[in-house]
Tab-separated table of C-alpha atoms and ligand atoms in Angstrom:
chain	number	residue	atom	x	y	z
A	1	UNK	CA	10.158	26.990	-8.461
A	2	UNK	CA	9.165	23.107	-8.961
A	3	UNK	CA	10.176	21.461	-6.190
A	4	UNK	CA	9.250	18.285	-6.955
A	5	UNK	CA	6.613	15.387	-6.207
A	6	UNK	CA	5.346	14.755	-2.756
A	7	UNK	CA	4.184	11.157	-2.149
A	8	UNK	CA	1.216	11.328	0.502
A	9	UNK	CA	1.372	7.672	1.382
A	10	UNK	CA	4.174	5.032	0.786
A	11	UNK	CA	6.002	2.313	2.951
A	12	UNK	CA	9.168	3.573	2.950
A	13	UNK	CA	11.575	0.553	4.257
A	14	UNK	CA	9.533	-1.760	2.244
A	15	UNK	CA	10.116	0.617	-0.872
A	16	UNK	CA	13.487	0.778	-0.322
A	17	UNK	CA	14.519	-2.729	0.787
A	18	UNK	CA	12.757	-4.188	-2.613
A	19	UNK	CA	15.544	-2.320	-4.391
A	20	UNK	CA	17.553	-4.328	-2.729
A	21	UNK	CA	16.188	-7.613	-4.147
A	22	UNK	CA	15.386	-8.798	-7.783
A	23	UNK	CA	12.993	-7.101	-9.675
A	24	UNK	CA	10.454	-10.291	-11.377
A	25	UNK	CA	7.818	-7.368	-12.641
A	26	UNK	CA	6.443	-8.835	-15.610
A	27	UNK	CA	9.061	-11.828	-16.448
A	28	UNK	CA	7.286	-14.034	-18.698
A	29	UNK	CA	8.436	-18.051	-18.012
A	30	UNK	CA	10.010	-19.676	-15.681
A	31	UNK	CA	13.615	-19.907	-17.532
A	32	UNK	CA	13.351	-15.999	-17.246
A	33	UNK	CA	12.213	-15.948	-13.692
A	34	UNK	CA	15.089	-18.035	-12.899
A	35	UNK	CA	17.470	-15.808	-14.827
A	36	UNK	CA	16.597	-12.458	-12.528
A	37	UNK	CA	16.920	-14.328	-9.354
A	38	UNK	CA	20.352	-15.826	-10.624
A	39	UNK	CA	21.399	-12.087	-11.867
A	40	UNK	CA	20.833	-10.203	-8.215
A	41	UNK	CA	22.181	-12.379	-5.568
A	42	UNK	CA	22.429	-10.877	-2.248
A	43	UNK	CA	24.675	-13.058	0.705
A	44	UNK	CA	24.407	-16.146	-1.120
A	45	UNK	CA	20.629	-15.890	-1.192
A	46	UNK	CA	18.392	-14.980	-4.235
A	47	UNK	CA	15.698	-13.305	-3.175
A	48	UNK	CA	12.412	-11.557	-5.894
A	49	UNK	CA	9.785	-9.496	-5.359
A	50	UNK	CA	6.844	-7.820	-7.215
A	51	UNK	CA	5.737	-11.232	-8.468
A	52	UNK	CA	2.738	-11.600	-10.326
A	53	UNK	CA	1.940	-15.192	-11.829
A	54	UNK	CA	-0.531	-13.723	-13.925
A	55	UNK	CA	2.093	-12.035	-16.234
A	56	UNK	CA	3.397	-15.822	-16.651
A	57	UNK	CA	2.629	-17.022	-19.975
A	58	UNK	CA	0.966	-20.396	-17.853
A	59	UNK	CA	-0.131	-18.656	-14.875
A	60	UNK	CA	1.153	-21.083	-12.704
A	61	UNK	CA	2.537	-20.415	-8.795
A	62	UNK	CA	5.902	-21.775	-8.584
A	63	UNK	CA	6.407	-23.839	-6.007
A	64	UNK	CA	8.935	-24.987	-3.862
A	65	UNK	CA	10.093	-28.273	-6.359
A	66	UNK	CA	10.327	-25.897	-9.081
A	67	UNK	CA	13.072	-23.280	-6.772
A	68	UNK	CA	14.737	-26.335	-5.587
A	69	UNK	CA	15.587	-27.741	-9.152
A	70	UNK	CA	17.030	-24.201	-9.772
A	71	UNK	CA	19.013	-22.660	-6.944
A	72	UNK	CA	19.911	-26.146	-4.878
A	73	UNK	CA	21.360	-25.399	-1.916
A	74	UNK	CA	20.972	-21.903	-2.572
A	75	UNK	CA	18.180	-20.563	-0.447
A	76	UNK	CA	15.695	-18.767	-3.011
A	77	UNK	CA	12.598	-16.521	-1.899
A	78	UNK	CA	9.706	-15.055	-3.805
A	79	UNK	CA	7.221	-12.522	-2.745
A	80	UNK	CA	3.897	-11.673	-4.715
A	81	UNK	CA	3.233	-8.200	-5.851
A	82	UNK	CA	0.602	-7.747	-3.288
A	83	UNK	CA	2.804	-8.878	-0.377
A	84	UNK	CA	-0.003	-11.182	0.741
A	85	UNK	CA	1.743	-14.324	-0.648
A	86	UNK	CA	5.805	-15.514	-0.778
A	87	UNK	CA	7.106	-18.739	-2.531
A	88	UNK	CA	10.590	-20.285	-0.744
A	89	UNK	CA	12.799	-23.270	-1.436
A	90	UNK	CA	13.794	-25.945	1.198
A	91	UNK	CA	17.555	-24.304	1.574
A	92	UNK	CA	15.330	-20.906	2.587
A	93	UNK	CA	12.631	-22.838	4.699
A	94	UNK	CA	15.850	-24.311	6.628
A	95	UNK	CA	17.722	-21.257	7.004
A	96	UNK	CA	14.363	-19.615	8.723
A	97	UNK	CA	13.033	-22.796	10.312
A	98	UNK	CA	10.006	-22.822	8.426
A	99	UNK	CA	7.672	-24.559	6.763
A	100	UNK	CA	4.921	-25.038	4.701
A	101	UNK	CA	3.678	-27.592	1.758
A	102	UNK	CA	4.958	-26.302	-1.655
A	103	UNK	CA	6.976	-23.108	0.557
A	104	UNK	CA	4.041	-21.537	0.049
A	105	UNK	CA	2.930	-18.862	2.970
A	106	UNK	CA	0.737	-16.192	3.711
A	107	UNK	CA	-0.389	-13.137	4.968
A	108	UNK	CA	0.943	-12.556	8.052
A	109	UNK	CA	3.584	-14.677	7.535
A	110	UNK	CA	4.750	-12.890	4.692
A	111	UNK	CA	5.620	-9.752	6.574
A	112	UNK	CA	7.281	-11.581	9.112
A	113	UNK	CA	9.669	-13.777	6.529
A	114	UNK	CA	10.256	-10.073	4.969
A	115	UNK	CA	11.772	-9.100	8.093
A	116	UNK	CA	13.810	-12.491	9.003
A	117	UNK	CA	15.494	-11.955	5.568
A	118	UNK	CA	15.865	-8.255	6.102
A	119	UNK	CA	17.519	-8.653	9.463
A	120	UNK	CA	19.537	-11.580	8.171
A	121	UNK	CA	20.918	-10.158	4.632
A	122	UNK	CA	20.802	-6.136	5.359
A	123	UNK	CA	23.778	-5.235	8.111
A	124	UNK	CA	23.439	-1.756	7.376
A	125	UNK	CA	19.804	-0.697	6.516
A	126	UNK	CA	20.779	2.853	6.539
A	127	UNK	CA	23.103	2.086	3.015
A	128	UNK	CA	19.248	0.535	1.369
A	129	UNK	CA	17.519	3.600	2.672
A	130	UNK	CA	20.089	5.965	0.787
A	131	UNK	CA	19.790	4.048	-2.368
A	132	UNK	CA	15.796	4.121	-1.917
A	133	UNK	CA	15.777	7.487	-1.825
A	134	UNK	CA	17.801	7.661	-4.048
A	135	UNK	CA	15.556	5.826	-6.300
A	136	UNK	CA	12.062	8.333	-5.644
A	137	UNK	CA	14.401	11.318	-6.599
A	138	UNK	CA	14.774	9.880	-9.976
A	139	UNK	CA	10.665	10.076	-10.692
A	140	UNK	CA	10.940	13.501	-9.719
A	141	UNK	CA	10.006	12.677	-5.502
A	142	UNK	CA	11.510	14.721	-3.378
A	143	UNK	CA	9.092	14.535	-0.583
A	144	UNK	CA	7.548	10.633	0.643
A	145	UNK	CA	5.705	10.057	4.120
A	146	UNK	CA	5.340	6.901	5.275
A	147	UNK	CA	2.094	5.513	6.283
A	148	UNK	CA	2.636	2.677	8.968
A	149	UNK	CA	6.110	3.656	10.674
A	150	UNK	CA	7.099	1.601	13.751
A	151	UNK	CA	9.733	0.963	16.297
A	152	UNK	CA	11.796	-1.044	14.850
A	153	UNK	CA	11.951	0.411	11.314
A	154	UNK	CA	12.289	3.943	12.751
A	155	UNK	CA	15.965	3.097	13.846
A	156	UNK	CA	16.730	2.803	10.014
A	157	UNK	CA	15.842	6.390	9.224
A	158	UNK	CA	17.885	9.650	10.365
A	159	UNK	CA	14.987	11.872	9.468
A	160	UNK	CA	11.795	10.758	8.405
A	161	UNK	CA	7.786	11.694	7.982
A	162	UNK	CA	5.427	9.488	9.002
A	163	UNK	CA	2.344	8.619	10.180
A	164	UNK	CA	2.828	5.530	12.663
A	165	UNK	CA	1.052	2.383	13.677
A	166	UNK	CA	2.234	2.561	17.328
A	167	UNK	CA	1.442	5.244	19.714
A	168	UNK	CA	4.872	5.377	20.875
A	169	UNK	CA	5.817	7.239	18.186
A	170	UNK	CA	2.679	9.673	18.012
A	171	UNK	CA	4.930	12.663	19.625
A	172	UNK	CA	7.535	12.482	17.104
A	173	UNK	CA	4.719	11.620	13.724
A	174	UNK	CA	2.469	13.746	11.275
A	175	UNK	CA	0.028	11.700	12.809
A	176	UNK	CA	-2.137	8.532	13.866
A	177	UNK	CA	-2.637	5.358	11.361
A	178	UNK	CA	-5.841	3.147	11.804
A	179	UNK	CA	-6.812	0.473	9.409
A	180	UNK	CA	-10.545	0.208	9.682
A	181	UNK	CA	-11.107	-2.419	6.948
A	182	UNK	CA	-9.076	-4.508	4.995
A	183	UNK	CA	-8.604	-5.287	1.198
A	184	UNK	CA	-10.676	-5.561	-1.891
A	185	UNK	CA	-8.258	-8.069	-3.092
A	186	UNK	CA	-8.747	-10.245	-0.432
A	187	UNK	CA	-12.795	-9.641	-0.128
A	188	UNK	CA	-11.793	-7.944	4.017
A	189	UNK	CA	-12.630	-4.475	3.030
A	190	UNK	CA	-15.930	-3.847	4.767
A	191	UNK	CA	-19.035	-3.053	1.953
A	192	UNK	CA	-22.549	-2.326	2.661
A	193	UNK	CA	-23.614	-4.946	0.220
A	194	UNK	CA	-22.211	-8.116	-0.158
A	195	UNK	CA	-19.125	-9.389	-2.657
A	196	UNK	CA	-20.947	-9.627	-6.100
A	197	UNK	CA	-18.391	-12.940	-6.399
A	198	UNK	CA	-18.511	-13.699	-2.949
A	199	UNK	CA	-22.190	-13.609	-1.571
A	200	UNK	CA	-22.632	-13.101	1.716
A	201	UNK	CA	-19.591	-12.218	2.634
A	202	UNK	CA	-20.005	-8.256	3.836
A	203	UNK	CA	-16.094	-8.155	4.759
A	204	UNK	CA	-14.729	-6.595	8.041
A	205	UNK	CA	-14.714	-3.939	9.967
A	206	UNK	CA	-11.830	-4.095	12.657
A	207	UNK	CA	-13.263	-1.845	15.658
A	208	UNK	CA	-16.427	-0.973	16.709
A	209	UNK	CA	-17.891	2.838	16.344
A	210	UNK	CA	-16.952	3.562	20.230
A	211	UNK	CA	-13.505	1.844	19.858
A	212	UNK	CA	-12.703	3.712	16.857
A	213	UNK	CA	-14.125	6.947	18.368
A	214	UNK	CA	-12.174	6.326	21.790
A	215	UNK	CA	-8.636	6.163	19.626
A	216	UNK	CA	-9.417	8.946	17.593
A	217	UNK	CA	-9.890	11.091	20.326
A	218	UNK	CA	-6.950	9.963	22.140
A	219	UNK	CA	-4.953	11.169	19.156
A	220	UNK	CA	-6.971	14.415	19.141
A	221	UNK	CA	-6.114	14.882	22.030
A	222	UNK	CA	-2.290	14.869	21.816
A	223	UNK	CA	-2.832	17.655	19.308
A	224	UNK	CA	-2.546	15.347	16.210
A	225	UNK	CA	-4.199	13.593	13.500
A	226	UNK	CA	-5.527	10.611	12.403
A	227	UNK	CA	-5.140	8.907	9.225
A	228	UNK	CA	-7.939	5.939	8.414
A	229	UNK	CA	-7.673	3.635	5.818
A	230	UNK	CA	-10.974	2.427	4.510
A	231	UNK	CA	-11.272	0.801	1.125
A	232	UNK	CA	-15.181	-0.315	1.342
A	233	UNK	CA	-17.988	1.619	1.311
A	234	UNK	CA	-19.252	0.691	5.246
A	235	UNK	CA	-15.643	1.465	6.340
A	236	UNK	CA	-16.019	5.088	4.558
A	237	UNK	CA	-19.387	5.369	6.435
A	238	UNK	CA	-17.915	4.363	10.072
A	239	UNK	CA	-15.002	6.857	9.148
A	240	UNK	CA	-18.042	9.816	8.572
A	241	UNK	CA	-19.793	8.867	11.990
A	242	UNK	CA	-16.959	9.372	13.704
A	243	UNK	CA	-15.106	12.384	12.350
A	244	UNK	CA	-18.605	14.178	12.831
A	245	UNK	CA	-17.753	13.425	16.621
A	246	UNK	CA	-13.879	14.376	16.551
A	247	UNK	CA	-12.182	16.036	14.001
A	248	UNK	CA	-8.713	17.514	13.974
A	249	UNK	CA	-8.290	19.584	10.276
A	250	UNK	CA	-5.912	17.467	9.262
A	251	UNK	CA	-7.725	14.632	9.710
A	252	UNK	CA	-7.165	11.839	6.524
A	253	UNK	CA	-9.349	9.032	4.811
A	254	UNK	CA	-6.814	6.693	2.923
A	255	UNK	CA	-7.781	5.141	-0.444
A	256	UNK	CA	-12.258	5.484	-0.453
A	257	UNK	CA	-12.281	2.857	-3.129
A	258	UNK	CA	-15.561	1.686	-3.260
A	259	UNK	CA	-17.938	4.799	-2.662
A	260	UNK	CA	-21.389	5.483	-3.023
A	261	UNK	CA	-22.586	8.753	-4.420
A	262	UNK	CA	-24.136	10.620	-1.214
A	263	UNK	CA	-20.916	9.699	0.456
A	264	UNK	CA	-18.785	11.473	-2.257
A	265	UNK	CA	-21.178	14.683	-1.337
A	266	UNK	CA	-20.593	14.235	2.210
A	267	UNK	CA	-16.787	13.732	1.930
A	268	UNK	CA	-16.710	17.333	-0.108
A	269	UNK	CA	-19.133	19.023	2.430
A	270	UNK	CA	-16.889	17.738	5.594
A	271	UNK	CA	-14.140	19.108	3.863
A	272	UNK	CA	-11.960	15.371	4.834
A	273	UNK	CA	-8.806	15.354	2.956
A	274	UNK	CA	-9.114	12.057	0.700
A	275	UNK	CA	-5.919	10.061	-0.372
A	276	UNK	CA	-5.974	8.287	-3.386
A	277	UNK	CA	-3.980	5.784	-5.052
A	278	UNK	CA	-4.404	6.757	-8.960
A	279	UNK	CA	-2.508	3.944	-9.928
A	280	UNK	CA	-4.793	1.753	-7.949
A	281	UNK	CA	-7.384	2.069	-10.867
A	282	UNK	CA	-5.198	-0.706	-12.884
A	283	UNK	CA	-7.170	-2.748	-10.672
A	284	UNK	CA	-10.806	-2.019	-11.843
A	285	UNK	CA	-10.694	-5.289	-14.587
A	286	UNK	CA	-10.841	-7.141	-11.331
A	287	UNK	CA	-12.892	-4.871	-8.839
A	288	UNK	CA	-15.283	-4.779	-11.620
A	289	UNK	CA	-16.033	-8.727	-10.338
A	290	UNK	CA	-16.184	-7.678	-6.356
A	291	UNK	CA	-18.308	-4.736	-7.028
A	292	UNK	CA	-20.477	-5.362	-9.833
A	293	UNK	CA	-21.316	-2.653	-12.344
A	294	UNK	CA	-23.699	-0.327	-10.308
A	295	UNK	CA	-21.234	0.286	-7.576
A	296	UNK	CA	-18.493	0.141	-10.153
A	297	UNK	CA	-19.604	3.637	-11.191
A	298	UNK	CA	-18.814	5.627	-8.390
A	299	UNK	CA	-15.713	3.318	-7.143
A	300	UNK	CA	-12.206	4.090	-8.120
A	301	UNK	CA	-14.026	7.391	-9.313
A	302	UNK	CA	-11.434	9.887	-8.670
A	303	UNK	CA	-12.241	12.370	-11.320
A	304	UNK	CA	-15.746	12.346	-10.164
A	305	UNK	CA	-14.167	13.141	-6.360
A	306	UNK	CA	-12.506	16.062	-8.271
A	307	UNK	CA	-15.406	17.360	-9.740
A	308	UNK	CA	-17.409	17.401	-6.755
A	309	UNK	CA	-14.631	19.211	-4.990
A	310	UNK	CA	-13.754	16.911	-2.710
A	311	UNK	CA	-10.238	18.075	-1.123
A	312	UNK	CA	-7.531	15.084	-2.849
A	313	UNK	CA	-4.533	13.828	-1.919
A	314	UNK	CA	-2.384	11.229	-3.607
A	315	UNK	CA	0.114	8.631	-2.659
A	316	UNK	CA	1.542	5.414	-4.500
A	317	UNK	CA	1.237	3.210	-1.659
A	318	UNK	CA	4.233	1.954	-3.049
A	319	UNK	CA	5.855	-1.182	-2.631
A	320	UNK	CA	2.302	-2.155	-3.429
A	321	UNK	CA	2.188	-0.859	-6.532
A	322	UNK	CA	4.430	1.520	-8.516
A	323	UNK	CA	5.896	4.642	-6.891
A	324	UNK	CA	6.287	6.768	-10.193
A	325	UNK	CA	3.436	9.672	-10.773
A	326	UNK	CA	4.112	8.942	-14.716
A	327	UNK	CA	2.705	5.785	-14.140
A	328	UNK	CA	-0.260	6.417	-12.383
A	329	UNK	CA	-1.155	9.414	-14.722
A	330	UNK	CA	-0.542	7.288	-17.423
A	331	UNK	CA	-3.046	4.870	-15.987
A	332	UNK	CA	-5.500	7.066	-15.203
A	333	UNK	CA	-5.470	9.537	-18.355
A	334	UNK	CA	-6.317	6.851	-20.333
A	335	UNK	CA	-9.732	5.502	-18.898
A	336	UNK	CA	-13.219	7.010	-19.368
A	337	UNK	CA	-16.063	9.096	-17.302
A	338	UNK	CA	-15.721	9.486	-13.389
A	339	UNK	CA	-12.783	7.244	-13.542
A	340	UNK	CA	-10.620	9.549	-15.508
A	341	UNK	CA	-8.114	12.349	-14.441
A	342	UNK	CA	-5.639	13.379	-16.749
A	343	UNK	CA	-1.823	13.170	-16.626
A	344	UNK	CA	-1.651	17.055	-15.705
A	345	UNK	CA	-4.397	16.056	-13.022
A	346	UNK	CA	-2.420	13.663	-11.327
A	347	UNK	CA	0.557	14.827	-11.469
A	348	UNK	CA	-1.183	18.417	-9.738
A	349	UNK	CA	-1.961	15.951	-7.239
A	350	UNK	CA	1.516	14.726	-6.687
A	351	UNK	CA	2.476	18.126	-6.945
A	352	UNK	CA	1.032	21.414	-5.755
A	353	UNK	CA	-2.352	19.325	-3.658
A	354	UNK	CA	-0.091	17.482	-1.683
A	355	UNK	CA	2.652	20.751	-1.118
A	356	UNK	CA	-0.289	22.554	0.217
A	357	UNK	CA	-1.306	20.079	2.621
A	358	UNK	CA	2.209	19.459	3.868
A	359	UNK	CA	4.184	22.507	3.127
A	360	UNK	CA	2.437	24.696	4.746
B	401	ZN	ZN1	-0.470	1.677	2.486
């Protein structure tokens, strides 16, 4: 019997409440940036995510001149694909009481203007859950756990799996989520040599070998385990120092982008199930500048991780990218060496390698 995708690592409210909003994947100009935004109002407000200026024909940022000439007194809100960045008019930066030249913000700030409009425009989360849902049964998910679950967006869920970012929650999740490094995108995740477009700059690891060891245990101990995401190569190397210390079976490594080849062996010989993000690989035009070609080889090499039997899972990571396993396969099937893995790969990933970790 098929019973359908499993999606090893997705951010469930975040997934579902950008159904919510207007879609601007891949709008082309302005006039038809303006048009989606117009065409999906929600309380008055217009409000876009999975924006990309690069898939402008001019690659520029709107700013907040540009939403003002547009919406008014209409408050109007754009958030960048990678959720790092969001774009707001002066009727939003009122409504919130914020403010920033251009209504331009970041990082941190993005995730907390996220939830401001959330809490503001969504009276009944539980109705943009449903439809969310809703929406990963039509690629064929019938399975998602969420990888950074918390307090407050735990009320919105009757029954959920998750992994969780606050120990609160530990008796109640599939497990424990650390972040030991941070991005590729925004040079953070932690690599044993330095940017090849940023030199010097090693990125950051975000606890020390005894901290990390300390938590892991302490999550070991409660008869659960932990789930670590580390994108750079020295992140995936603090990961192996401390799992040889503490290991619970079901111990995860989330996303091992950048990897060098001994670590790859080590990975498989530990037996550490790996999640991967197959659709992350529509990123290697760009990680080929962070990484340079040597390291390139053995980065974002998931059919090389396959062949040396390393045990794989796979997620979307979703909002981040796109949830559907068609996607990613298609992404995937279609590049070259160590960096392949055919559609029937993938979606064996999605499938039966993620049912056997879960289901059983
Ligand atoms: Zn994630």
């Amino acid at each position: 019997m098929n019973k359908g995708f499993l999606d090893a690592h997705i951010h469930l409210w975040e997934f579902c409440l950008f159904s919510f909003f207007a879609n601007l994947e891949g709008v082309g100009t302005g006039e038809e940036l303006v048009a989606a935004l117009r065409a999906r109002p929600v309380e008055g407000w217009h409000v876009g995510v999975r924006f990309n200026q690069e898939s402008l024909k001019d690659r520029v940022l709107p700013d907040a001149a540009f939403l003002d000439r547009a919406f008014g007194k209409r408050p109007a809100v754009i958030f960048r694909t990678c959720l790092h960045l969001v774009v707001m008019n002066t009727a939003a930066m009122e409504a919130l009481g914020r403010y920033a030249p251009n209504g331009i913000f970041l990082e941190a700030d993005v995730f907390a203007i996220l939830n401001e409009i959330a809490a503001r425009l969504v009276p009944e989360p539980a109705l943009i859950v449903k439809s969310g849902l809703a929406e990963l049964e039509k690629y064929g998910i019938t399975r998602a756990i969420d990888m950074a679950m918390d307090l407050t967006k735990r009320r919105y869920f009757e029954q959920v799996d998750y992994y969780t970012t606050d120990i609160r929650l530990l008796d109640e999740a599939l497990g424990f989520k650390i972040f030991l490094d941070g991005s590729l995108g925004a040079r953070t995740a932690a690599l044993t040599e330095e940017y090849a477009d940023d030199p010097g700059n090693y990125g950051l690891l975000n606890y020390s070998d005894d901290e990390l060891l300390a938590l892991v245990e302490r999550v070991h101990r409660a008869g659960k385990p932990v789930a670590c995401h580390a994108i750079g190569d020295r992140a995936v190397d603090q990961f192996l120092r401390v799992m040889a210390r503490s290991r619970h079976p079901k111990d995860r490594l989330e996303h091992a982008q950048c990897l060098r080849p001994e670590q790859i062996e080590a990975l498989a010989e530990q037996g550490v199930a790996v999640c991967i993000q197959p659709i992350f690989s529509r990123e290697l035009p760009w990680a080929a500048r962070r990484l340079g070609p040597r390291r390139l080889a053995t980065s974002y090499a998931w059919g090389l991780l396959l062949e040396k039997s390393v045990r794989l899972l796979a997620g979307s990571d979703a909002p981040v990218d796109h949830v559907s396993p068609f996607a990613a396969a298609k992404v995937t099937s279609s590049l070259k060496g160590a960096h392949h893995l055919s559609r029937a790969q993938v979606l064996d990933l999605f499938g039966r390698a993620n049912r056997e970790f879960y289901d059983r």
